[in-house]
Amino acid sequence: GQQVQQSPASLVLQEGENAELQCNFSSTATRLQWFYQHPGGRLVSLFYNPSGTKHTGRLTSTTVTNERRSSLHISSSQTTDSGTYFCAIDPHDTNAYKVIFGKGTHLHVLP
Amino acid sequence: EAGVTQSPRYAVLQEGQAVSFWCDPISGHDTLYWYQQPRDQGPQLLVYFRDEAVIDNSQLPSDRFSAVRPKGTNSTLKIQSAKQGDTATYLCASSFGGRGNERLFFGHGTKLSVL
């Protein structure tokens, strides 16, 4: 089965609204990261967050390892937040860090 | 600090032609990854290296794709006989593989179109 699943597949918001993106992963997965990709742009790591909660600016990532889920919360969304957000994991906690991506959540923030 | 550098940025081929992609990772990063990202999809791991050794190439179509990292620094990904289904962006990423410092850094990618 798929080792990392993201939801929703796409999301449309009005500027100022909050967004909650979800990532569910297999039981042996670890070392979770969240990435952002602007259309046509480079993938950028937002958080390395294998467990617990991390904040940066308007972004908050919370990973609950024993429930095999992680969320990315975007508060007060802006049009510049539009793009695709990916969750990535190491599926088997390998010594060499194997990184597998989900299919992403496409976010579109309207002005 | 320089980021991950990839070249070329774009490539357009006819089916059956060969192409090579080049990647220069961040200095000191021992782990290097090649991903294929079809349009509007997530990156799909093709192969990754720790230093000069291939760790996992199970998703690399071995009949037409090859990847090397001979000195544990730069890497080349080659497609021997391109097919239309190879149309995608090819991404290189690097990281320092030690635990506790696993963030991946990506290059801009090479956008390949096979006609």
PDB file of C-alpha atoms in Angstrom, chain A residues 30-31 33 35 37 40-48 86 93-103 106, chain B residues 3-4 31 33 35 37 40-43 45 48 50 55-56 58 91 95 97 99-100 102-104 106-108:
ATOM      1  CA  THR A  30       9.879   8.003  10.435  1.00  0.00           C
ATOM      2  CA  ARG A  31      11.882  11.195   9.961  1.00  0.00           C
ATOM      3  CA  GLN A  33       9.562  16.415   6.530  1.00  0.00           C
ATOM      4  CA  PHE A  35       8.129  20.647   1.729  1.00  0.00           C
ATOM      5  CA  GLN A  37       6.861  23.903  -4.086  1.00  0.00           C
ATOM      6  CA  GLY A  40       7.571  25.741 -11.564  1.00  0.00           C
ATOM      7  CA  GLY A  41       9.793  26.329  -8.576  1.00  0.00           C
ATOM      8  CA  ARG A  42      12.295  24.546  -6.393  1.00  0.00           C
ATOM      9  CA  LEU A  43      11.207  22.232  -3.567  1.00  0.00           C
ATOM     10  CA  VAL A  44      11.954  23.866  -0.235  1.00  0.00           C
ATOM     11  CA  SER A  45      12.031  22.096   3.120  1.00  0.00           C
ATOM     12  CA  LEU A  46       9.653  23.762   5.578  1.00  0.00           C
ATOM     13  CA  PHE A  47      10.054  21.480   8.574  1.00  0.00           C
ATOM     14  CA  TYR A  48      11.994  18.437   9.618  1.00  0.00           C
ATOM     15  CA  PHE A  86       4.428  17.690   0.191  1.00  0.00           C
ATOM     16  CA  ASP A  93      13.850   4.139   9.344  1.00  0.00           C
ATOM     17  CA  THR A  94      16.829   3.073   7.299  1.00  0.00           C
ATOM     18  CA  ASN A  95      20.399   3.926   8.277  1.00  0.00           C
ATOM     19  CA  ALA A  96      20.784   5.646   4.916  1.00  0.00           C
ATOM     20  CA  TYR A  97      17.994   8.204   4.793  1.00  0.00           C
ATOM     21  CA  LYS A  98      15.533   7.078   2.118  1.00  0.00           C
ATOM     22  CA  VAL A  99      13.008   9.853   1.450  1.00  0.00           C
ATOM     23  CA  ILE A 100       9.617   9.036  -0.114  1.00  0.00           C
ATOM     24  CA  PHE A 101       7.098  11.743  -1.002  1.00  0.00           C
ATOM     25  CA  GLY A 102       3.330  11.869  -0.884  1.00  0.00           C
ATOM     26  CA  LYS A 103       1.315  13.123  -3.827  1.00  0.00           C
ATOM     27  CA  HIS A 106      -2.369  21.759  -4.079  1.00  0.00           C
TER      28      HIS A 106
ATOM     29  CA  GLY B   3      22.937  25.379  -3.065  1.00  0.00           C
ATOM     30  CA  VAL B   4      22.394  22.271  -5.150  1.00  0.00           C
ATOM     31  CA  THR B  31      23.799  11.683   0.533  1.00  0.00           C
ATOM     32  CA  TYR B  33      19.143  11.736  -4.432  1.00  0.00           C
ATOM     33  CA  TYR B  35      13.909  12.080  -8.278  1.00  0.00           C
ATOM     34  CA  GLN B  37       8.613  14.477 -10.955  1.00  0.00           C
ATOM     35  CA  ASP B  40       1.384  17.795 -11.259  1.00  0.00           C
ATOM     36  CA  GLN B  41       2.680  14.792  -9.302  1.00  0.00           C
ATOM     37  CA  GLY B  42       4.937  14.249  -6.319  1.00  0.00           C
ATOM     38  CA  PRO B  43       8.642  13.452  -6.695  1.00  0.00           C
ATOM     39  CA  LEU B  45      12.694   8.436  -5.980  1.00  0.00           C
ATOM     40  CA  TYR B  48      20.207   7.588  -4.049  1.00  0.00           C
ATOM     41  CA  ARG B  50      25.769   7.606   0.259  1.00  0.00           C
ATOM     42  CA  ILE B  55      22.115   2.657  -1.611  1.00  0.00           C
ATOM     43  CA  ASP B  56      18.898   1.989  -3.499  1.00  0.00           C
ATOM     44  CA  SER B  58      15.271  -0.311  -7.222  1.00  0.00           C
ATOM     45  CA  LEU B  91      15.347  16.691  -9.431  1.00  0.00           C
ATOM     46  CA  SER B  95      21.587  15.990   2.601  1.00  0.00           C
ATOM     47  CA  GLY B  97      22.983  11.686   6.187  1.00  0.00           C
ATOM     48  CA  ARG B  99      20.753  11.501  12.178  1.00  0.00           C
ATOM     49  CA  GLY B 100      19.454  14.733  13.573  1.00  0.00           C
ATOM     50  CA  GLU B 102      18.332  15.236   7.713  1.00  0.00           C
ATOM     51  CA  ARG B 103      16.840  18.212   5.842  1.00  0.00           C
ATOM     52  CA  LEU B 104      16.949  17.752   2.097  1.00  0.00           C
ATOM     53  CA  PHE B 106      16.867  20.486  -3.828  1.00  0.00           C
ATOM     54  CA  GLY B 107      18.184  21.907  -7.061  1.00  0.00           C
ATOM     55  CA  HIS B 108      15.943  23.692  -9.574  1.00  0.00           C
TER      56      HIS B 108
END
